[in-house]
């Protein structure tokens, strides 16, 4: 399964660990953030929402980003009987790694759900962090895909209003 390494019984394999556990939850819809057809959008503890999640046995594992080893484990989960076509899946990447156009460092960018601001007239879609997990900038608009050149996205460092194209190194759907 993309994103999480776990056994068929739902036990996480390193480096992933259940840093938070919920006793009960319900997953009624396909993930809005991941286009993986096995990913879920789940509710736990009454109204807390998490996305994306993946099911194993009677559990689901939910991640904030593909490189964050701290997972949420929902132990008793009710999975809806849904077809992938009955819900709108995510339409873009869940996470990106990109090359900082000014410094050349690798940035890890996670989906910015909910209401966000605009950069260059386009929605902020991913928040980017450096190697110390400090937010250092945002990306805006959609990924520009090419068959012959690296994929790119608009990037704005947090300390500037300047917008540049950044080369994408890895994409998670």
Short mmCIF file of C-alpha atoms in Angstrom, two decimals:
data_model
loop_
_atom_site.label_atom_id
_atom_site.label_comp_id
_atom_site.label_asym_id
_atom_site.label_seq_id
_atom_site.Cartn_x
_atom_site.Cartn_y
_atom_site.Cartn_z
CA UNK A 1 0.00 0.00 0.00
CA UNK A 2 1.38 3.43 -0.88
CA UNK A 3 2.43 5.70 1.96
CA UNK A 4 2.37 3.24 4.86
CA UNK A 5 4.23 0.04 5.51
CA UNK A 6 2.21 -2.31 7.68
CA UNK A 7 1.52 -5.99 8.02
CA UNK A 8 -1.78 -7.51 6.90
CA UNK A 9 -2.75 -7.54 10.60
CA UNK A 10 -2.30 -3.75 10.84
CA UNK A 11 0.99 -3.66 12.75
CA UNK A 12 3.19 -0.80 11.59
CA UNK A 13 6.69 -1.48 10.33
CA UNK A 14 9.58 0.91 11.05
CA UNK A 15 10.00 3.80 10.67
CA UNK A 16 6.24 4.25 11.15
CA UNK A 17 4.80 4.19 14.67
CA UNK A 18 1.39 4.83 16.16
CA UNK A 19 2.04 8.06 18.03
CA UNK A 20 -1.68 8.54 18.57
CA UNK A 21 -4.43 5.94 18.91
CA UNK A 22 -8.19 6.33 18.65
CA UNK A 23 -10.45 3.53 19.86
CA UNK A 24 -13.24 3.91 17.30
CA UNK A 25 -13.81 5.57 13.96
CA UNK A 26 -15.69 5.48 10.71
CA UNK A 27 -14.46 5.84 7.14
CA UNK A 28 -17.29 6.74 4.76
CA UNK A 29 -15.56 8.26 1.76
CA UNK A 30 -12.58 8.09 -0.52
CA UNK A 31 -9.66 10.32 0.40
CA UNK A 32 -9.85 13.88 -0.89
CA UNK A 33 -6.08 14.31 -0.58
CA UNK A 34 -4.76 11.09 -2.10
CA UNK A 35 -5.70 9.64 -5.47
CA UNK A 36 -4.74 6.16 -4.24
CA UNK A 37 -7.94 4.13 -4.75
CA UNK A 38 -7.38 2.36 -1.41
CA UNK A 39 -7.13 5.60 0.64
CA UNK A 40 -9.95 6.73 2.94
CA UNK A 41 -11.24 9.88 4.62
CA UNK A 42 -12.10 8.99 8.23
CA UNK A 43 -13.80 10.47 11.30
CA UNK A 44 -12.78 9.55 14.84
CA UNK A 45 -13.53 10.76 18.39
CA UNK A 46 -16.94 12.07 17.32
CA UNK A 47 -16.02 14.68 14.74
CA UNK A 48 -12.23 14.75 14.23
CA UNK A 49 -11.43 14.27 10.55
CA UNK A 50 -8.28 12.70 9.11
CA UNK A 51 -7.23 12.08 5.52
CA UNK A 52 -5.61 10.02 3.99
CA UNK A 53 -5.93 6.69 5.81
CA UNK A 54 -5.35 3.08 4.75
CA UNK A 55 -7.15 0.02 6.10
CA UNK A 56 -5.50 -3.11 7.52
CA UNK A 57 -7.58 -5.85 9.16
CA UNK A 58 -10.00 -3.93 11.45
CA UNK A 59 -7.70 -0.90 11.79
CA UNK A 60 -6.80 2.12 9.71
CA UNK A 61 -3.52 4.01 9.67
CA UNK A 62 -3.55 7.74 8.90
CA UNK A 63 -0.57 9.94 8.00
CA UNK A 64 -0.01 13.70 7.86
CA UNK A 65 2.65 13.27 5.17
CA UNK A 66 4.56 10.41 3.54
CA UNK A 67 7.78 11.19 5.42
CA UNK A 68 6.24 11.70 8.88
CA UNK A 69 6.66 8.41 10.82
CA UNK A 70 4.06 9.44 13.46
CA UNK A 71 0.80 7.80 12.44
CA UNK A 72 -2.71 7.88 13.85
CA UNK A 73 -4.05 4.36 14.40
CA UNK A 74 -7.81 3.93 14.60
CA UNK A 75 -8.34 0.54 16.24
CA UNK A 76 -12.01 -0.26 15.66
CA UNK A 77 -13.09 1.20 12.38
CA UNK A 78 -16.24 0.86 10.32
CA UNK A 79 -15.43 1.05 6.61
CA UNK A 80 -18.27 2.04 4.30
CA UNK A 81 -19.08 -0.15 1.36
CA UNK A 82 -18.31 2.41 -1.29
CA UNK A 83 -17.23 2.33 -4.88
CA UNK A 84 -14.38 4.60 -5.93
CA UNK A 85 -16.59 6.19 -8.56
CA UNK A 86 -19.24 7.19 -6.02
CA UNK A 87 -17.00 9.80 -4.38
CA UNK A 88 -14.69 12.41 -5.80
CA UNK A 89 -11.08 11.35 -5.21
CA UNK A 90 -8.24 13.79 -4.76
CA UNK A 91 -7.26 15.38 -8.04
CA UNK A 92 -3.70 16.42 -7.31
CA UNK A 93 -0.68 15.23 -5.37
CA UNK A 94 -0.98 14.64 -1.65
CA UNK A 95 2.64 15.68 -1.07
CA UNK A 96 5.69 16.91 -2.99
CA UNK A 97 9.42 17.11 -2.57
CA UNK A 98 10.88 19.96 -4.55
CA UNK A 99 14.15 21.73 -5.09
CA UNK A 100 14.28 25.19 -3.52
CA UNK A 101 14.97 27.42 -6.56
CA UNK A 102 17.09 29.87 -4.53
CA UNK A 103 19.08 27.56 -2.25
CA UNK A 104 18.95 24.17 -3.98
CA UNK A 105 17.83 22.41 -0.78
CA UNK A 106 15.15 19.72 -0.84
CA UNK A 107 11.83 20.92 0.57
CA UNK A 108 9.02 18.66 1.75
CA UNK A 109 5.60 20.04 0.94
CA UNK A 110 2.34 18.73 2.43
CA UNK A 111 -1.19 19.41 1.18
CA UNK A 112 -2.68 22.56 2.72
CA UNK A 113 -6.30 21.56 3.24
CA UNK A 114 -9.13 23.92 3.99
CA UNK A 115 -9.20 27.61 3.18
CA UNK A 116 -5.81 29.04 2.22
CA UNK A 117 -4.45 32.29 0.83
CA UNK A 118 -3.50 33.18 -2.74
CA UNK A 119 -0.08 33.57 -4.31
CA UNK A 120 0.13 35.16 -7.75
CA UNK A 121 -3.65 34.82 -7.96
CA UNK A 122 -3.55 31.05 -7.34
CA UNK A 123 -4.55 28.98 -4.29
CA UNK A 124 -1.80 27.90 -1.89
CA UNK A 125 -1.93 24.09 -2.24
CA UNK A 126 1.13 22.86 -0.31
CA UNK A 127 3.08 24.14 2.70
CA UNK A 128 6.82 23.46 2.44
CA UNK A 129 9.26 22.59 5.22
CA UNK A 130 13.03 22.39 5.35
CA UNK A 131 15.09 19.55 6.85
CA UNK A 132 14.38 20.86 10.36
CA UNK A 133 10.59 20.68 9.77
CA UNK A 134 10.32 24.47 9.79
CA UNK A 135 7.77 25.96 7.37
CA UNK A 136 9.81 27.93 4.84
CA UNK A 137 7.36 28.63 2.01
CA UNK A 138 4.28 27.73 0.01
CA UNK A 139 3.43 26.46 -3.43
CA UNK A 140 0.53 27.71 -5.48
CA UNK A 141 -1.58 26.45 -8.32
CA UNK A 142 -1.34 23.06 -9.97
CA UNK A 143 1.68 20.98 -10.82
CA UNK A 144 2.90 21.63 -14.36
CA UNK A 145 3.59 18.26 -15.94
CA UNK A 146 5.93 17.63 -18.86
CA UNK A 147 7.06 14.53 -20.75
CA UNK A 148 10.47 16.02 -21.55
CA UNK A 149 11.32 18.38 -18.68
CA UNK A 150 11.08 18.14 -14.88
CA UNK A 151 7.64 18.83 -13.46
CA UNK A 152 7.35 22.22 -11.77
CA UNK A 153 5.16 24.19 -9.39
CA UNK A 154 5.08 27.86 -8.36
CA UNK A 155 6.96 28.41 -5.10
CA UNK A 156 7.13 31.41 -2.78
CA UNK A 157 9.59 31.45 0.12
CA UNK A 158 8.05 32.53 3.42
CA UNK A 159 10.36 35.54 3.71
CA UNK A 160 9.52 36.94 0.27
CA UNK A 161 6.63 37.81 -2.01
CA UNK A 162 8.66 36.58 -5.00
CA UNK A 163 7.27 33.62 -6.94
CA UNK A 164 9.51 31.21 -8.86
CA UNK A 165 9.11 27.91 -10.64
CA UNK A 166 10.47 25.07 -8.51
CA UNK A 167 11.51 21.69 -9.89
CA UNK A 168 9.61 18.78 -8.39
CA UNK A 169 11.77 15.84 -7.28
CA UNK A 170 9.11 13.41 -5.96
CA UNK A 171 5.30 13.38 -6.13
CA UNK A 172 2.95 11.37 -3.85
CA UNK A 173 -0.60 10.78 -5.07
#
